[in-house]
Structures are given as structure tokens and as C-alpha cells.
Amino acid sequence: MSPKGKDMQEPEITEDLVAAHGFTPEEYQEVLRILNREPTFTELGIFSAMWNEHCSYKSSKKWLKALPTSGPQVICGPGENAGIVDIGDGQAVVFKMESHNHPSYIEPYQGAATGVGGILRDIFTMGARPVAAMNALSFGAPGHPRTKRLVSGVVEGIGGYGNAFGVPTTGGEVRLHSSYNGNCLVNAFAAGIVDADKIFYSAASGVGMPVVYLGAKTGRDGVGGATMASAEFDEDNEDKRPTVQVGDPFTEKRLLEACLELMATGAVISIQDMGAAGLTCSAVEMGDKGGLGVRLNLDAVPQREDAMTAYEMMLSESQERMLMVLKPAYETEAKAIFEKWDLDFAIVGETMEEDRFLVMHQGETKADLPLSHLSSSAPEYDRPWVETSPPAPLSDVPEIDPIEGLKALVGSPNYARKQWVWEQYDSQVMANTVRTPGRGPGIVRDNETGKMLAFTSDVTPRYVKASPFEGGKQAAAEAYRNLTATGARPLAATDNLNFGNPEKPQIMGQFVGAIKGIAEACTVLDMPIVSGNVSFYNETDGQPILPTPTIGAVGLILPGETLVANEVQDGDWALVVGKSTGWLGQSALLAEAFGREEGEAPAVDLAAERAHGEFVREHVALIHAATDLSDGGLALAAFELADAAGLGITLDTDEVGALFGEDQARYLIACGFDQAEAIMAAASRAGIPVSQVGRFGGNQISFGGASAPLAELSELYRSAFADVLSLHDG
């Protein structure tokens, strides 16, 4: 798409070239109207980068406005590099989740690695030191020919970048489903801590201020990446390999330290990560947010390849780069800091008063555009959508021995223990990790204050497909429950909304329904959405992924508050908080044991979610272990607690619905006899449904009259993921 070398004549703007840049005919006519002339090749690339779905949110802007984004705890909501929430004592947590789906499918290692690098830059761009990372991964069916390679490459890429950079990967989720055969999902989350009076934003200010390029040199990797991320896949996927970026975590670590050192000097007016669309997007967004124009001189851009064109430099997505507006008096000091860290520092432009984006290269004007039309005035669509029809009611579920049902779950790569994945991540670097992966939400401690932050990511795509509204509600509610089960107070959330082609009314209907559900849940649960990402066009040859609106949420445990240890003790009673009806529609048992995805998703009673969550948090001092009940119901949750403790459990029922039903607003609690009596008495007074369902102890998993040795089930649980995917074969 891009010519290489300064001596090559820029290509003629043809219909085919316009279409290759992702424009509809109507959009290109709007470009002509704005300019009153034909664009140059570089200008075409700039418009393409800024108006594509990935950067402009043109299909989702209308609906994202429905999300709750404010609250007394919110310092900065959507629109910046990341969201920021107050955690008291002059501190704040900065966090965001973002997708790197298309690049990871084309080149798994680098796609995933640069996804981690990009989300980390979003955090330290705002002045925060990253303290934790997570990821939510969705791959195709185990037997699909690409799945093993994708799983191996993505996990290796996440570990390779995060471990070398030095941030603990504390949790996440992994799922496999045939809908992701042609389009995996790699959703990366990161969080950091910042002093609330030392936050940096991206809006440029001041006329004639120097615009400074920081970090690694610019190459040709990633040219056109944002446009590629805004299109469906087809049989030409391999041809898109050059649009995948290449990352260097050691350079990023130096960039982190240099940026934080520079920020401490008072030199920085504004700063922006060079992510999607690279120099183009960072310069345009900084200018647009500040109501200013920007002039760039590409001759000053540090380059690691010969004869790069203006088009290539403007659209390169080379990693580990930042753009900054600098206070002029600090130029010498700032340059010395970056030279000390062996990083490039170059003044590449300046801010202008007029609404203009001017790009110069070798004495020629390569782009001269009205800047606001590239960003805040970019196209915005109200796409047609149709509401998702409710599925047929669930027909009879065949009888199954409950132990065989449990084996179907723990022997599935979806619900088996994922130690093959997380053992490749350094979860304890920085020595602040309180809870490592595999035991619920990840938890890190701020050693200066003793505060703990809990992190989780959740969604059940089957639910969202069956009922986008209830599925959206459930994703937020499950994140709320997961945090609550640790003893943390949920603070706020970020979202990563992964869907198919929004030009299809059915897909757009899924998106709209999910947004409405998420909005309602986050409002009732006081868990505003402060940052996020929309990833559309996740489909291949017209086949979409399951709608996957991932919710990443953050909770807080203050000094003196109780962290649930999640250590079951021999003889503990098992209590269920919440009402159980045996809901099996769209359940994990149905999918894994019978290969059926049928029935309606479980309804989510948000008033019950909030009441039950508050009740659990009020009584955490009495609890030895707790987990929410979601996929797999009581049976899977009880087994997971038992396996972690090396103890058996006896549940009082062998009824399949009671064991595997996925009714919402429920928790499983393990506690001593006296504590169980106190909890049940308090629940009776508060009108909260709590029931005693069994006891922990021994070495058997027993459901009514059915039982199996814990050791046998644990062996299956701990080996199935790697065995099913043949990951031991290298």
C-alpha cells in the first residue's frame, strides 16, 4: 500500500486506492468536500487512520454515551489514555483494557507482546507506575489447526514482554470456542498508581510550544495497522503480516523510567502514547483536545530505516514511542534525561493557534489539513440495528451422573486449571503481589500505604449471544461479585467490547443490547466505566465471534480491612448466599457435557446483586474462603475451593440443577461452624437468602450419593488444558 523510498512517485489517488484505505464512497466524498480538492497520498493515509473504526469509534460513539462514567471516586473518565479513580490519601489508580485482536491472529507473539506494551504506555503516559497487568484471551476450538499455535504464541508474547518489562501479570481468563477459529481475542489490561496531584494529560496547550518525539526510532513496522484492525479478515490474512508491530520490552522499561524522571522536573505540558496510527493519531489527538493546530517536520523524526516516506512515518506503529508538548525552558534538561536512558529525543514540530495539521518533509508540504476534522469532527454513524430475538426455551436436559458432569467441566480446556498459561507469566515481580493467578482476582499491595487493589476481568459470551442485555448485565455483575468475594469494595470498571461487523444490523443489535445491560448494571452497582475500547469487525469470511464485551474491574481493600484469605479449613461449612432455582439455560454443563448452547441466559437481579454483595463484604471477617457462583454453578465452585485446599467436600444434593445451575447474585462461602451460625442469623435479620449446602473435609468429592476421589479429579483438572491442546508437544 505504501511506496518505499523518497524517489518513488506518490501513487495516483484511484477508486481502488481509496477503497484499500477503508473509505466508503460517501466518506471519500466528505474528504473532497472538506478539502475542496483531491488529497495527497499522505493526506489520504492520515484521513484513513483517523476515520477508521479503531481510532474514531464512529459506529459506537452514540451508544457509549449511555455508559455511567462519573462518580465521587472518578478523577478522569473516558477520553484520555486511561481512567483514573481516587483511592484516598492523595493517591489514585490508573487503569484501562484494550484489544490487540487482529495483530495477534496474524502474528501471535508480536501481536500479543505489543498489546501488552501499548496498554502499559497508556498507564505511564499519565504519570503512573504500572503495578499489575491482566489479559482476557479467546481462542478457537481445541481441534482447529491454528488454535495451538495461537495459544502458544500469544501466551509466550504476553509473558515475554511483561516479564522483561517487570510488571506482574496477576490474572485474567482464557476461553476456547469455535466462533474464534478465524479471529482470536487478545484483551490486555494494566493498572498503575499515581499521586493525584501528579497526573499528566494529553491535551496540548500554549501556542508555539515544541512538540517532542521520545523513545525508539521509527521504522516501517505497523504501517496501516489501525486500518487493518478496522476490517474483517479474509483469505488474504497472511498478506497483512507487515502491519503487525514489533516490540522491545527493554526499550519500554527505559522509556518508563525516562518519562517518569522527566515528569518530575515540571517540563511536561502534555504527553501522549504513540499507539494506533502512530505519529498521526498522537499529534492530532493532542492538538484537538487542546483546541490547537500542529506543525510537524518529518526530517527531524528519528528513523531506523533508510528513505522512509512521509506516508510511512505518519502511519508507522513502531513501538516504545511518545509524543510530548514541552516547556521550552526545559529542553536541555529533558534531552539530557533521554540521552542518559539511551533513547531518542527530537523536536519534530510545534503547536499552532489555527485549526491546522501541517506535515512537512524534505521541504515539501505533504499534508495540510483542518485538524479538528480528523478527530472531534470525524464521521459518526447511527447504524441500523435489530434487537436480538430471544432463544427458544431450553428443552429437557438429559440425565447425567453429577460426578460425570463435573468431569466434563474440569476436563474441558475452558474450565480446567490454567497453570500452563500463568506459569509463563512473572506474577510476583516487584514483590507486591498478594494473590497470584488461579485463586480468583489478582491482588497487589501498595507497600507504602498498605492498601490493596484487586483486579478481575469477566464475561460469558454465550449469555451475551442469547440475550445481549442480560449478558451485558451479567458481565458487570460477575466482575462485581469477584471483587466482593476477596473483601474488596468495587471501585470502577473498564470495558473491552469485542463484536463482529457493525454494518450488520444483527451485530449492531448485540452491541446496543450489551451496552444497555452494562450501563444498567454499572449504575446500580456504583461501578462506573472510566476507560475502555471497542473492537469491531471481529469476523472472518462473514462468520462473527461470539459477542464478547469483557469487563475489567478494580476493587480496593483499605488498611485494617479484611482480605478473604481463600484458605478453606478442614471441617468448614459451605454456605450459599443467594437464591438457587437450578437455571441451566446457556450453562457450562450444557455446553461441555452435551455440546448444546441453548435456552435463555439467566436473568440478573441487580438489586439482589448489590444487596448480596454488601452483605458478604460486611461479614468478610467471618469467612475463610469465598467465590462467586457463575459458570459451572455450585459444583464447579465447590470443587475449585476444595482443590485449592487439598480437601474433599460433601454437598448435600445430587440434583443436577442445584449443582450446575447458573443463577446469578450468588456466592459460595467456607467458614467455621460458629461463623456459619452468625452469618445465617445475620442473613435472616437482613432478609438475605443463605443456605447451608455441605461440609469441607476428607479426600472425596461427594454430591449426594455420587462421589470420586479428589486426587483423581484434581489430576484431570490440572492437566486437561495442556493435554487437550497438546501443548506438551512444544
XYZ file of C-alpha atoms in Angstrom:
730
model
C 0.000 0.000 0.000
C 2.889 2.377 0.753
C 5.784 3.141 -1.583
C 9.271 2.832 -0.093
C 11.881 5.432 -0.781
C 11.879 9.179 -1.318
C 12.469 8.884 -5.051
C 9.331 6.905 -5.691
C 6.496 8.961 -7.097
C 3.427 9.046 -4.915
C 0.684 6.874 -6.367
C -2.316 8.308 -8.139
C -5.446 8.518 -5.988
C -7.754 5.976 -7.604
C -11.013 4.345 -6.530
C -9.112 1.155 -5.743
C -6.583 3.001 -3.596
C -9.341 4.824 -1.735
C -11.149 1.544 -1.094
C -7.894 -0.091 0.065
C -7.691 2.575 2.746
C -11.076 1.576 4.125
C -13.150 4.510 2.891
C -16.733 4.176 1.780
C -17.552 6.238 -1.323
C -19.566 8.608 0.885
C -16.657 9.101 3.271
C -14.273 9.885 0.461
C -16.732 12.425 -0.933
C -16.717 14.056 2.514
C -12.911 14.256 2.352
C -13.187 16.005 -1.007
C -15.786 18.383 0.413
C -13.628 19.276 3.424
C -10.509 19.892 1.322
C -12.192 21.204 -1.802
C -9.509 19.279 -3.675
C -8.088 15.791 -4.027
C -5.944 14.676 -1.067
C -2.293 13.843 -1.388
C -1.296 10.231 -0.769
C -0.084 11.134 2.742
C -3.304 13.012 3.465
C -5.319 10.010 2.305
C -3.384 7.862 4.775
C -3.937 10.355 7.593
C -7.688 10.536 6.974
C -7.812 6.752 6.739
C -6.018 6.324 10.049
C -8.135 8.850 11.918
C -11.506 7.927 10.428
C -11.223 4.164 10.730
C -13.312 2.382 13.337
C -10.359 1.628 15.603
C -9.456 5.297 16.138
C -12.705 7.186 15.549
C -15.309 4.961 17.271
C -17.641 6.148 14.546
C -20.114 3.275 14.974
C -20.063 3.213 18.774
C -19.848 6.864 19.924
C -23.614 7.249 20.069
C -24.091 4.260 22.348
C -21.031 4.684 24.542
C -22.607 7.894 25.832
C -25.140 5.714 27.664
C -22.499 4.285 29.997
C -22.143 5.741 33.514
C -18.709 7.360 33.631
C -18.726 9.590 36.695
C -18.929 9.368 40.454
C -17.272 10.843 43.517
C -14.413 8.357 43.133
C -13.723 9.233 39.471
C -10.889 11.650 38.739
C -10.734 11.024 34.972
C -13.257 9.155 32.873
C -13.190 8.057 29.205
C -11.377 10.168 26.624
C -7.861 10.072 28.000
C -5.212 7.375 27.727
C -6.690 5.619 30.779
C -9.262 6.126 33.518
C -8.301 7.370 36.974
C -10.042 6.670 40.281
C -9.337 8.100 43.732
C -8.128 5.579 46.327
C -7.615 8.079 49.154
C -4.623 9.725 50.822
C -3.786 11.668 47.682
C -3.377 8.508 45.608
C -5.207 7.253 42.538
C -5.335 4.080 40.482
C -4.957 4.430 36.698
C -6.256 1.572 34.542
C -7.510 0.531 31.131
C -8.164 -2.511 28.937
C -7.562 -2.560 25.190
C -7.656 -5.079 22.358
C -4.899 -6.332 20.080
C -7.003 -8.941 18.319
C -6.200 -8.701 14.631
C -2.411 -8.367 15.051
C -2.353 -11.350 17.416
C -4.140 -13.587 14.926
C -1.697 -12.659 12.156
C 1.481 -12.785 14.270
C 0.661 -14.226 17.730
C 3.881 -13.456 19.592
C 4.410 -9.872 18.438
C 0.685 -9.094 18.325
C 0.233 -10.057 21.962
C 3.556 -8.599 23.100
C 2.866 -5.190 21.582
C -0.645 -5.284 23.021
C 0.950 -5.512 26.459
C 3.425 -2.761 25.588
C 0.685 -0.457 24.351
C -1.504 -0.790 27.427
C 1.466 -0.232 29.721
C 2.287 3.010 27.891
C -1.311 4.144 28.348
C -0.726 3.866 32.093
C 2.655 5.534 32.491
C 1.762 8.243 29.960
C -0.480 9.598 32.716
C 2.320 9.656 35.272
C 1.567 6.322 36.960
C 3.994 3.493 37.613
C 2.368 0.227 36.426
C 1.734 -2.242 39.273
C -0.275 -5.022 37.602
C -1.356 -6.489 34.274
C -4.068 -8.932 33.235
C -5.309 -10.402 29.983
C -8.552 -11.865 28.661
C -7.929 -14.327 25.823
C -10.351 -16.072 23.464
C -9.200 -18.742 21.020
C -10.809 -21.160 18.566
C -11.854 -24.749 19.155
C -9.122 -27.050 20.517
C -9.116 -29.130 17.330
C -8.806 -26.193 14.934
C -5.424 -26.250 13.128
C -4.465 -22.723 14.233
C -5.532 -22.875 17.869
C -2.445 -24.483 19.377
C -0.118 -22.072 17.547
C -2.187 -19.074 18.593
C -2.404 -20.124 22.241
C 1.334 -20.838 22.397
C 2.366 -17.677 20.592
C 0.035 -15.299 22.412
C 0.913 -16.627 25.868
C 4.621 -16.519 25.043
C 4.277 -12.960 23.740
C 2.452 -11.734 26.844
C 4.992 -13.366 29.126
C 7.965 -12.303 27.052
C 7.009 -8.628 27.134
C 5.505 -8.326 30.605
C 8.205 -10.351 32.336
C 11.040 -8.402 30.710
C 9.367 -5.052 31.385
C 8.913 -6.034 35.029
C 5.193 -5.845 35.782
C 3.323 -8.716 37.460
C 0.624 -10.439 35.429
C -1.873 -11.122 38.203
C -4.852 -12.723 36.492
C -7.237 -12.917 33.587
C -9.251 -15.501 31.706
C -8.906 -17.913 28.789
C -11.721 -19.410 26.736
C -11.935 -21.596 23.644
C -14.879 -21.671 21.221
C -15.263 -22.355 17.532
C -16.529 -18.811 16.873
C -12.962 -17.573 17.467
C -11.416 -20.003 14.939
C -10.675 -17.210 12.483
C -10.311 -14.299 14.903
C -8.779 -14.696 18.359
C -9.233 -12.018 21.020
C -6.322 -10.609 22.999
C -7.572 -8.050 25.523
C -4.792 -6.526 27.625
C -5.331 -4.744 30.959
C -2.891 -2.719 33.026
C -3.101 -0.616 36.166
C -0.780 1.775 37.944
C -0.670 4.028 40.983
C -0.116 7.784 40.794
C -0.170 10.726 43.171
C -3.420 12.526 42.455
C -1.612 15.866 42.131
C 0.917 14.486 39.619
C -1.343 13.264 36.824
C -0.444 14.088 33.216
C -2.962 14.562 30.427
C -2.727 14.638 26.642
C -4.334 17.969 25.706
C -1.792 20.349 24.208
C -1.725 23.927 25.472
C 0.163 27.047 24.517
C 0.932 28.349 21.037
C 4.390 27.819 19.595
C 5.275 25.139 22.123
C 7.760 22.497 20.939
C 6.346 19.082 20.021
C 8.902 16.462 21.022
C 9.380 12.894 19.839
C 10.567 10.494 22.565
C 11.713 6.883 22.693
C 12.635 4.400 19.983
C 13.265 5.145 16.322
C 10.564 4.921 13.653
C 10.549 2.011 11.229
C 8.131 0.578 8.719
C 6.559 -1.960 11.095
C 2.883 -1.469 11.736
C 2.181 0.825 8.754
C -1.560 0.623 8.246
C -2.163 -1.337 11.452
C -5.122 0.711 12.660
C -6.829 0.415 9.288
C -6.203 -3.347 9.281
C -7.796 -3.558 12.743
C -10.947 -1.967 11.325
C -11.635 -4.606 8.694
C -12.822 -8.186 8.575
C -10.370 -10.986 7.904
C -10.427 -12.996 4.692
C -8.207 -15.420 2.792
C -5.515 -12.729 2.473
C -4.712 -12.583 6.198
C -1.082 -13.568 5.726
C -0.576 -10.581 3.432
C -1.274 -8.328 6.428
C 1.724 -9.568 8.398
C 3.738 -6.357 7.679
C 1.059 -4.346 9.529
C 1.951 -6.040 12.841
C 4.283 -4.089 15.103
C 7.460 -5.380 16.711
C 8.046 -4.687 20.395
C 11.099 -4.337 22.645
C 10.231 -4.518 26.367
C 13.694 -3.405 27.476
C 13.348 -0.192 25.490
C 9.899 0.294 27.002
C 11.300 -0.105 30.517
C 13.838 2.627 29.777
C 11.064 4.753 28.314
C 9.028 4.341 31.502
C 11.887 5.454 33.710
C 12.835 8.348 31.428
C 9.242 9.607 31.229
C 8.681 9.449 34.985
C 12.008 11.207 35.584
C 11.107 13.890 33.054
C 7.641 14.364 34.538
C 9.195 15.045 37.936
C 11.094 18.060 36.512
C 7.973 20.026 35.594
C 8.936 20.075 31.908
C 5.871 18.310 30.517
C 2.854 20.277 29.287
C 1.121 17.237 27.798
C 2.113 13.764 26.698
C 0.570 11.061 24.521
C 1.491 7.483 23.703
C 2.120 6.723 20.038
C -0.193 3.751 19.667
C -2.621 3.051 16.839
C -1.813 5.212 13.794
C 1.395 6.302 15.497
C 2.582 9.850 14.937
C -0.653 10.799 13.158
C -3.047 9.886 15.936
C -0.893 11.141 18.800
C -0.296 14.558 17.205
C -3.903 15.003 16.088
C -5.407 13.971 19.429
C -3.088 16.223 21.427
C -3.909 19.162 19.225
C -7.626 18.503 19.036
C -8.063 18.106 22.798
C -6.264 21.399 23.324
C -8.044 23.233 20.510
C -4.763 23.814 18.719
C -3.106 23.043 15.428
C 0.151 21.128 14.996
C 3.026 21.553 12.550
C 5.374 18.584 12.052
C 8.766 18.452 10.343
C 9.368 14.813 9.447
C 13.028 15.444 8.622
C 13.607 15.542 12.390
C 11.904 12.223 13.141
C 14.440 9.598 14.288
C 14.374 6.782 11.724
C 15.856 3.306 11.753
C 15.264 2.588 8.073
C 16.522 4.390 5.014
C 14.483 6.610 2.729
C 11.228 6.470 4.652
C 8.372 8.364 3.019
C 6.102 10.843 4.758
C 3.271 8.351 4.431
C 5.288 5.665 6.190
C 6.472 7.917 9.001
C 2.985 9.252 9.674
C 1.369 5.800 9.801
C 4.154 3.700 11.288
C 3.159 1.961 14.508
C 6.700 1.294 15.677
C 6.577 0.677 19.395
C 8.006 2.368 22.506
C 7.412 5.935 21.314
C 5.808 9.001 22.908
C 4.896 12.494 21.759
C 5.136 15.409 24.172
C 4.498 19.117 24.310
C 7.423 20.581 26.235
C 8.012 23.765 28.184
C 10.780 25.360 26.085
C 12.955 26.300 29.045
C 13.405 22.619 29.917
C 14.692 21.454 26.522
C 18.302 20.918 27.576
C 17.378 19.134 30.805
C 14.800 16.954 29.071
C 17.161 15.958 26.287
C 19.840 15.007 28.816
C 17.420 12.676 30.605
C 16.550 10.810 27.428
C 20.151 10.605 26.281
C 21.029 9.142 29.687
C 18.452 6.396 29.115
C 19.794 5.859 25.566
C 16.547 6.990 23.942
C 15.848 9.404 21.120
C 14.759 12.953 21.891
C 13.877 15.178 18.940
C 11.879 18.347 18.480
C 9.713 17.465 15.493
C 7.207 20.304 15.432
C 5.278 22.965 17.281
C 1.741 23.868 18.276
C -0.188 26.436 16.215
C -3.144 28.662 17.008
C -5.068 27.827 13.850
C -7.036 24.617 13.292
C -4.445 23.057 11.026
C -2.376 19.877 10.717
C 0.669 20.711 8.622
C 3.192 17.995 7.742
C 6.472 18.907 6.041
C 9.084 16.551 4.588
C 12.227 17.467 2.668
C 10.980 20.987 2.054
C 7.605 19.843 0.669
C 4.151 20.085 2.197
C 2.920 16.511 2.441
C -0.280 17.278 4.335
C -2.198 20.455 5.102
C -5.492 19.592 6.747
C -8.055 21.104 9.129
C -7.057 19.238 12.294
C -10.438 19.115 14.031
C -11.985 17.318 11.039
C -9.599 14.449 11.674
C -10.717 13.828 15.251
C -13.600 15.547 17.045
C -15.451 16.200 13.777
C -14.808 12.745 12.301
C -17.793 10.817 10.929
C -20.275 9.431 13.438
C -22.865 6.838 12.475
C -26.200 5.785 13.879
C -26.116 2.359 12.305
C -29.283 0.329 11.826
C -29.759 -2.361 14.450
C -32.245 -5.046 15.296
C -32.931 -6.375 18.742
C -31.738 -9.924 19.316
C -34.651 -12.341 19.329
C -34.909 -14.437 22.498
C -33.831 -18.057 22.021
C -36.266 -20.919 22.276
C -36.833 -22.173 25.838
C -34.477 -24.914 26.954
C -35.727 -28.392 26.154
C -35.207 -31.294 28.538
C -31.642 -31.825 29.743
C -30.576 -35.481 29.636
C -29.843 -37.166 32.931
C -26.185 -37.231 33.897
C -24.314 -38.538 36.906
C -23.191 -35.367 38.749
C -19.596 -36.580 39.035
C -19.540 -37.210 35.280
C -20.918 -33.707 34.832
C -18.106 -32.313 36.947
C -15.548 -34.299 34.943
C -16.956 -32.804 31.735
C -16.228 -29.363 33.148
C -12.825 -29.853 34.769
C -11.675 -31.910 31.775
C -12.579 -29.093 29.381
C -9.895 -26.529 28.474
C -12.458 -23.830 29.265
C -12.781 -24.771 32.928
C -9.610 -26.739 33.618
C -6.912 -25.088 35.681
C -4.813 -22.762 33.511
C -1.427 -23.099 35.189
C 0.168 -23.838 31.803
C -0.717 -20.255 30.938
C 0.072 -18.333 34.088
C 3.257 -20.211 34.901
C 4.745 -18.439 31.885
C 3.984 -15.065 33.460
C 6.007 -13.499 36.245
C 3.227 -12.782 38.718
C 5.459 -11.706 41.607
C 7.953 -9.276 40.107
C 8.074 -6.050 42.202
C 7.235 -8.219 45.270
C 3.851 -6.535 45.773
C 1.622 -9.408 44.627
C -0.667 -10.682 47.392
C -2.647 -13.211 45.355
C -1.256 -14.954 42.293
C -3.284 -16.224 39.300
C -5.601 -19.189 39.762
C -7.106 -18.112 43.075
C -9.645 -15.535 41.956
C -8.906 -11.866 41.264
C -5.297 -10.766 41.271
C -4.334 -8.607 44.249
C -1.368 -6.278 44.725
C -0.369 -4.223 47.751
C 0.944 -0.682 47.824
C 3.752 -1.169 50.310
C 3.862 2.483 51.326
C 0.247 2.668 52.494
C -0.812 -0.967 52.934
C -3.762 -0.539 50.578
C -4.571 -3.487 48.346
C -6.021 -3.364 44.839
C -7.949 -6.287 43.364
C -8.339 -6.852 39.614
C -10.683 -9.094 37.621
C -11.971 -9.500 34.058
C -15.246 -11.215 33.222
C -17.791 -12.005 30.524
C -19.807 -15.065 29.480
C -20.160 -14.746 25.690
C -22.840 -17.485 25.470
C -25.078 -15.347 27.646
C -24.454 -12.247 25.524
C -25.334 -14.044 22.311
C -28.562 -15.434 23.819
C -29.527 -12.115 25.424
C -27.176 -9.165 24.895
C -28.942 -7.132 27.580
C -28.823 -9.793 30.304
C -25.366 -10.906 29.177
C -24.053 -7.349 29.441
C -25.566 -7.023 32.900
C -24.085 -10.363 33.925
C -20.553 -9.465 32.821
C -20.550 -6.385 35.046
C -22.295 -8.220 37.895
C -19.809 -11.089 37.814
C -16.892 -8.650 37.977
C -18.594 -7.004 40.969
C -19.031 -10.387 42.675
C -15.467 -11.493 42.000
C -14.078 -8.378 43.661
C -16.534 -8.636 46.541
C -15.511 -12.243 47.224
C -11.984 -11.021 48.068
C -13.302 -8.463 50.539
C -12.643 -5.580 48.137
C -15.055 -2.724 47.522
C -15.612 -2.445 43.758
C -14.475 0.990 42.588
C -14.874 1.245 38.827
C -14.500 -0.662 35.583
C -13.016 -0.581 32.111
C -14.525 -2.382 29.134
C -13.237 -4.119 26.031
C -16.214 -4.522 23.716
C -15.424 -7.182 21.088
C -18.042 -7.703 18.358
C -18.378 -8.574 14.688
C -19.195 -6.264 11.773
C -21.274 -3.268 12.972
C -22.608 -2.736 9.460
C -24.777 -5.815 10.034
C -27.942 -4.858 11.972
C -27.875 -8.119 13.952
C -24.327 -7.469 15.165
C -25.100 -3.846 15.942
C -28.132 -5.070 17.884
C -25.883 -7.266 20.014
C -23.671 -4.264 20.729
C -26.578 -1.982 21.628
C -28.170 -4.576 23.906
C -24.899 -5.296 25.694
C -24.195 -1.586 26.206
C -27.644 -1.117 27.726
C -27.110 -4.041 30.071
C -23.631 -2.921 31.126
C -24.892 0.629 31.687
C -27.738 -0.513 33.910
C -25.542 -2.855 35.948
C -22.716 -0.377 36.436
C -25.193 2.299 37.509
C -26.914 0.112 40.126
C -23.632 -1.360 41.373
C -21.897 2.049 41.531
C -19.084 0.800 39.297
C -18.675 3.463 36.582
C -16.876 2.741 33.310
C -13.847 5.065 33.287
C -11.978 3.796 30.224
C -12.210 1.166 27.537
C -12.011 0.079 23.945
C -14.355 -1.034 21.174
C -13.155 -3.728 18.770
C -15.459 -4.291 15.802
C -15.047 -6.385 12.645
C -14.016 -9.489 14.575
C -15.150 -11.926 11.941
C -13.669 -13.952 9.123
C -15.365 -14.713 5.815
C -18.588 -13.360 7.296
C -18.518 -15.546 10.435
C -18.569 -13.392 13.608
C -17.151 -14.177 17.005
C -19.462 -14.621 19.958
C -20.194 -11.122 21.268
C -17.565 -10.663 23.971
C -17.886 -7.429 25.985
C -15.160 -8.022 28.564
C -15.441 -6.082 31.816
C -12.230 -5.361 33.723
C -12.872 -4.071 37.225
C -10.832 -2.748 40.145
C -11.583 -3.023 43.847
C -9.978 -1.550 46.969
C -9.135 -3.020 50.371
C -8.033 -0.361 52.840
C -5.546 -0.922 55.667
C -7.386 -2.525 58.553
C -9.984 -4.104 56.265
C -10.089 -7.869 55.807
C -8.744 -9.666 52.774
C -10.512 -13.009 52.414
C -7.619 -15.449 52.656
C -9.292 -18.045 50.414
C -7.926 -20.834 52.602
C -10.567 -23.468 53.330
C -10.075 -25.296 56.625
C -10.914 -28.887 57.399
C -14.471 -29.093 58.692
C -15.585 -25.752 57.247
C -19.238 -25.379 56.428
C -20.254 -24.499 52.877
C -22.873 -21.759 52.634
C -24.543 -20.333 49.548
C -25.582 -16.684 49.629
C -28.393 -16.090 47.145
C -31.367 -17.895 45.702
C -30.916 -21.066 43.624
C -33.514 -22.182 41.086
C -31.367 -24.555 39.041
C -31.081 -22.399 35.906
C -29.419 -24.470 33.160
C -30.101 -22.341 30.075
C -26.778 -21.455 28.325
C -24.952 -23.212 31.172
C -21.404 -24.567 31.135
C -22.724 -28.060 31.856
C -24.979 -27.918 28.822
C -22.112 -26.721 26.592
C -19.365 -29.031 27.819
C -21.264 -32.233 28.623
C -23.798 -32.160 25.782
C -22.398 -29.712 23.203
C -25.539 -27.587 23.444
C -25.764 -23.803 23.675
C -29.492 -23.467 24.199
C -32.083 -21.670 26.234
C -32.181 -18.203 27.662
C -29.364 -16.652 29.670
C -30.006 -16.373 33.400
C -31.712 -13.174 34.488
C -29.680 -10.733 36.576
C -31.438 -9.110 39.540
C -29.248 -6.086 40.146
C -30.909 -5.142 43.438
C -30.105 -8.629 44.702
C -26.553 -8.380 43.341
C -25.928 -5.210 45.311
C -27.642 -6.405 48.499
C -25.897 -9.774 48.499
C -22.534 -8.191 47.723
C -22.851 -5.678 50.543
C -23.874 -8.485 52.925
C -20.796 -10.541 52.007
C -18.440 -7.583 52.447
C -19.977 -6.802 55.845
C -19.133 -10.311 57.051
C -15.713 -10.955 55.498
C -14.096 -11.224 58.926
C -16.085 -14.445 59.482
C -15.126 -16.033 56.157
C -12.211 -18.385 55.427
C -12.824 -18.524 51.663
C -15.348 -17.178 49.197
C -16.055 -17.291 45.489
C -18.864 -16.151 43.285
C -21.087 -18.727 41.604
C -21.070 -18.361 37.828
C -20.066 -20.825 35.079
C -20.469 -24.381 36.366
C -22.576 -23.304 39.323
C -22.150 -24.709 42.820
C -20.469 -27.933 41.682
C -17.536 -26.249 39.921
C -17.115 -23.526 42.550
C -17.099 -26.064 45.397
C -14.597 -28.259 43.577
C -12.275 -25.322 42.887
C -12.201 -24.323 46.569
C -11.694 -27.955 47.577
C -8.885 -28.478 45.072
C -7.062 -25.335 46.214
C -7.236 -26.528 49.826
C -6.408 -30.173 49.120
C -9.612 -31.150 50.928
C -12.693 -33.008 49.821
C -16.232 -31.656 50.010
C -19.605 -33.242 50.567
C -22.569 -31.409 49.109
C -25.991 -32.455 50.307
C -27.601 -32.851 46.880
C -27.097 -34.818 43.696
C -29.739 -32.859 41.774
C -28.204 -31.579 38.534
C -29.959 -28.209 38.545
C -28.981 -27.479 42.138
C -25.363 -28.423 41.430
C -24.793 -26.951 37.970
C -27.443 -24.231 37.725
C -26.089 -20.754 36.995
C -28.477 -18.487 38.880
C -26.846 -15.110 39.478
C -26.232 -12.988 42.597
C -24.769 -15.972 44.461
C -21.632 -16.679 46.476
C -20.151 -19.830 47.995
C -18.646 -19.243 51.438
C -16.467 -21.518 53.575
C -16.361 -20.791 57.301
C -16.337 -22.444 60.710
C -19.472 -23.666 62.493
C -19.808 -20.671 64.821
C -19.200 -18.241 61.976
C -21.765 -20.051 59.808
C -24.376 -19.694 62.539
C -23.571 -15.975 62.879
C -23.796 -15.411 59.132
C -27.085 -17.259 58.806
C -28.590 -15.366 61.739
C -27.481 -12.045 60.260
C -28.865 -13.052 56.865
C -32.225 -13.930 58.406
C -32.414 -10.497 60.025
C -31.423 -8.772 56.758
C -33.725 -10.808 54.525
C -30.791 -12.259 52.578
C -31.197 -15.874 51.383
C -28.399 -18.041 52.820
C -28.393 -21.827 52.956
C -26.006 -24.444 54.309
C -25.169 -26.853 51.460
C -22.341 -29.081 52.708
C -19.030 -29.526 54.521
C -15.375 -29.496 53.543
C -13.131 -32.354 54.648
C -11.835 -35.794 53.761
C -10.479 -36.746 50.360
C -13.638 -37.300 48.302
C -15.811 -35.042 46.153
C -19.328 -36.169 47.036
C -22.571 -34.940 45.529
C -25.371 -36.698 47.385
C -24.741 -40.382 46.758
C -22.215 -39.864 43.950
C -18.519 -39.458 44.737
C -14.990 -39.646 43.347
C -11.520 -39.214 44.848
C -10.350 -35.595 44.975
C -6.931 -36.721 43.698
C -8.439 -38.223 40.539
C -10.472 -35.118 39.735
C -7.595 -32.781 40.592
C -5.270 -34.629 38.228
C -7.789 -34.189 35.406
C -8.373 -30.544 36.351
C -4.679 -29.687 36.396
C -3.673 -31.470 33.204
C -6.627 -31.064 30.824
C -5.765 -27.650 29.365
C -2.302 -28.616 28.181
C -3.353 -32.174 27.296
C -6.362 -31.247 25.159
C -4.339 -28.653 23.249
C -1.247 -30.922 23.028
C 0.838 -28.112 24.490
C 3.381 -30.511 25.988
C 4.488 -31.317 22.441
C 6.279 -27.982 22.147
